[in-house]
Amino acid sequence: MANKLTGSYNAVAQISRRQLNGLLASLHQNGASDQPPLRLGHNGVLRVGDPKPTRPEFVRLRFGNWIRNFQSAGGPSNLDDFRARLAVHAPPGAAKMMEEEFSKLEKGRPGRQPSKKPRGRVQLQLSSPTIILADGATSEATLLTDVRAHYDPDSGAGEIAAADHPLHGEVRAAFELSVLSSASGRKLSVRPSSKDSKIQFIAASGTGLTGAEVSRISGELRDIVREKFTPPPVDLPPDFPFSEFKVVGSGANQVIALPIQVSDSPLPSGRIQNLDENFADSSGFAFAASKEYIEDLLEPLFDAVSNVVRDFKKEIIIGVTVFGIPLKQTIKFTLQLKSGPSLEWESGKIKLSAHLKLVVRPGPDVSFKFTQKFKLALNASTQQVTLEADGNPSVNTDLPFNFLHEAFENAVKEKRDDALSGGAVPVNDAVNGIFAGARQKLIGGLKVFDESASATFTTVKITEDGLIVRGEIGSGPRQAPVVQ
């Protein structure tokens, strides 16, 4: 059965949409620098409406490039020299065919007929983009950005819109996201949607743009996005932690859920749809580890209970008088495990319990249940996440002598604390390792897009289904806006 927090995975990360928008803002700010590997431009100048070359034109262009490369390598200095060499060295009959083809090339491409379609130069100014996500999406994200544009048509070309209708509005463009595997490693692929309905221009209020003009702008926009705003696949670090995602929820607290590999076992494939729970709440990001996975790490606590039972040996000597004769009686106490130990997960705590028998010789045995509560703690300065004892161990009945209760309590505390922080595999080394490792993987992934990115834990929580650690993502200082 799938875990409510993590589905079929041991651990899952969630990042809020607002933090993704902050990441996009960093990429937009990076547009002012040539150093970052990823950036989003602020402005630019583009050509629109230029007809695509026909197949013969494309071949002519490639042939011309080949000749130039041949010349740069020490070949013929001009086209006439090249033709002459081919004619001399070509097989019989081939020279005539080559001469005919060169004659065709000499004629050049036919002049294009004047067109009233839009064609010319467009100057763009772009705002910082934001992201739109559909609940349940696993491969698509839509970017939204405000745009201001000025169109300078070529001589004789048509207008995009009336001169008194400014090209101001909102651009919405959907992109398909995927992680590709190649011989050189994994790459992030971002491709514009092939569906026209998913790349749209929405006119700003007051521009006066007509429906026909908006439709024309949208058509030009699709060509621009698909031809000029399709980035090449980006190399990902070998330890980049994310390979798939799912959008969970809607509104202000919408998140993307990303499975994380926290063990040597590969992530199960085809299980992303099982992630439906938003556990990040209003935080910027969160990690969740399933209780099933955590319980395997808490095995030393079970061993601690077994060790208490094994090592508990107490005795007391009491004085009795029989027929007026004073006698001494030694009573011995040991423990037996009746059932358990087991863990019970509740909101805010984990309870470790076991049913034990106090064996009294001579005397009647006493059965009882002991319980130790644990809470999850965060050290804000060191960012360590640990389990701590929440109070002392308790028993559900009185033991025959007070010293037995105290001795049992001390024995449990000693073995408990050793399991948490000592021993060969301390519980807290394992628990903190999960979240510290996930945090470092998140930071490494973020730095692919924003070199100044950071991630800080802020709160922790125990639920009936596992452990949750929440936090916020930080970035470098923001630059003041520039108005042009």
Tab-separated table of N, CA and C in Angstrom, residues 23-43 127-129 229 231-232 234 447-451:
chain	number	residue	atom	x	y	z
A	23	LEU	N	13.148	31.349	-8.419
A	23	LEU	CA	14.251	30.813	-9.214
A	23	LEU	C	14.246	31.416	-10.617
A	24	LEU	N	13.057	31.571	-11.197
A	24	LEU	CA	12.953	32.206	-12.513
A	24	LEU	C	13.408	33.661	-12.452
A	25	ALA	N	13.094	34.333	-11.336
A	25	ALA	CA	13.547	35.719	-11.171
A	25	ALA	C	15.073	35.787	-11.144
A	26	SER	N	15.709	34.782	-10.521
A	26	SER	CA	17.176	34.743	-10.509
A	26	SER	C	17.726	34.538	-11.917
A	27	LEU	N	17.080	33.656	-12.689
A	27	LEU	CA	17.518	33.439	-14.065
A	27	LEU	C	17.349	34.706	-14.894
A	28	HIS	N	16.262	35.444	-14.616
A	28	HIS	CA	16.038	36.702	-15.326
A	28	HIS	C	17.122	37.712	-14.954
A	29	GLN	N	17.480	37.748	-13.672
A	29	GLN	CA	18.560	38.642	-13.247
A	29	GLN	C	19.887	38.221	-13.869
A	30	ASN	N	20.075	36.903	-14.028
A	30	ASN	CA	21.296	36.412	-14.665
A	30	ASN	C	21.420	36.882	-16.110
A	31	GLY	N	20.295	37.303	-16.698
A	31	GLY	CA	20.325	37.760	-18.077
A	31	GLY	C	21.216	38.962	-18.288
A	32	ALA	N	21.546	39.672	-17.207
A	32	ALA	CA	22.431	40.836	-17.313
A	32	ALA	C	23.898	40.438	-17.270
A	33	SER	N	24.183	39.137	-17.103
A	33	SER	CA	25.562	38.666	-16.992
A	33	SER	C	25.816	37.587	-18.025
A	34	ASP	N	27.046	37.505	-18.499
A	34	ASP	CA	27.422	36.467	-19.455
A	34	ASP	C	27.979	35.226	-18.772
A	35	GLN	N	28.097	35.249	-17.443
A	35	GLN	CA	28.762	34.167	-16.736
A	35	GLN	C	27.865	32.973	-16.423
A	36	PRO	N	26.636	33.181	-15.906
A	36	PRO	CA	25.847	32.024	-15.494
A	36	PRO	C	25.542	31.104	-16.671
A	37	PRO	N	25.496	29.784	-16.433
A	37	PRO	CA	25.201	28.847	-17.519
A	37	PRO	C	23.766	28.972	-18.021
A	38	LEU	N	22.857	29.401	-17.156
A	38	LEU	CA	21.456	29.553	-17.541
A	38	LEU	C	20.996	30.962	-17.220
A	39	ARG	N	20.302	31.569	-18.142
A	39	ARG	CA	19.799	32.918	-17.906
A	39	ARG	C	18.615	33.179	-18.825
A	40	LEU	N	17.801	34.135	-18.450
A	40	LEU	CA	16.661	34.572	-19.249
A	40	LEU	C	16.880	36.031	-19.624
A	41	GLY	N	16.685	36.336	-20.904
A	41	GLY	CA	16.974	37.669	-21.395
A	41	GLY	C	15.986	38.715	-20.917
A	42	HIS	N	16.458	39.955	-20.882
A	42	HIS	CA	15.610	41.098	-20.529
A	42	HIS	C	15.019	41.744	-21.776
A	43	ASN	N	15.810	41.781	-22.834
A	43	ASN	CA	15.364	42.421	-24.063
A	43	ASN	C	16.117	41.805	-25.229
A	127	SER	N	9.512	40.985	-19.042
A	127	SER	CA	9.496	41.001	-17.580
A	127	SER	C	10.047	39.690	-17.044
A	128	SER	N	10.262	39.639	-15.741
A	128	SER	CA	10.621	38.375	-15.101
A	128	SER	C	9.449	37.408	-15.250
A	129	PRO	N	9.688	36.186	-15.718
A	129	PRO	CA	8.577	35.259	-15.943
A	129	PRO	C	8.092	34.615	-14.650
A	229	PHE	N	13.637	30.494	-29.121
A	229	PHE	CA	13.633	30.362	-27.664
A	229	PHE	C	13.589	28.898	-27.239
A	231	PRO	N	16.021	26.323	-25.951
A	231	PRO	CA	17.410	26.168	-25.501
A	231	PRO	C	17.925	24.768	-25.788
A	232	PRO	N	19.224	24.616	-26.000
A	232	PRO	CA	19.790	23.271	-26.137
A	232	PRO	C	19.708	22.540	-24.805
A	234	VAL	N	20.536	21.024	-21.369
A	234	VAL	CA	21.516	21.493	-20.388
A	234	VAL	C	22.129	20.294	-19.668
A	447	LYS	N	21.712	24.973	-7.748
A	447	LYS	CA	22.867	25.735	-8.232
A	447	LYS	C	23.086	25.562	-9.730
A	448	VAL	N	22.476	24.546	-10.326
A	448	VAL	CA	22.524	24.437	-11.782
A	448	VAL	C	21.869	25.656	-12.419
A	449	PHE	N	20.849	26.200	-11.732
A	449	PHE	CA	20.094	27.331	-12.268
A	449	PHE	C	20.478	28.655	-11.606
A	450	ASP	N	20.860	28.599	-10.340
A	450	ASP	CA	21.180	29.826	-9.596
A	450	ASP	C	22.375	29.531	-8.702
A	451	GLU	N	23.532	30.070	-9.055
A	451	GLU	CA	24.765	29.745	-8.334
A	451	GLU	C	24.755	30.220	-6.891
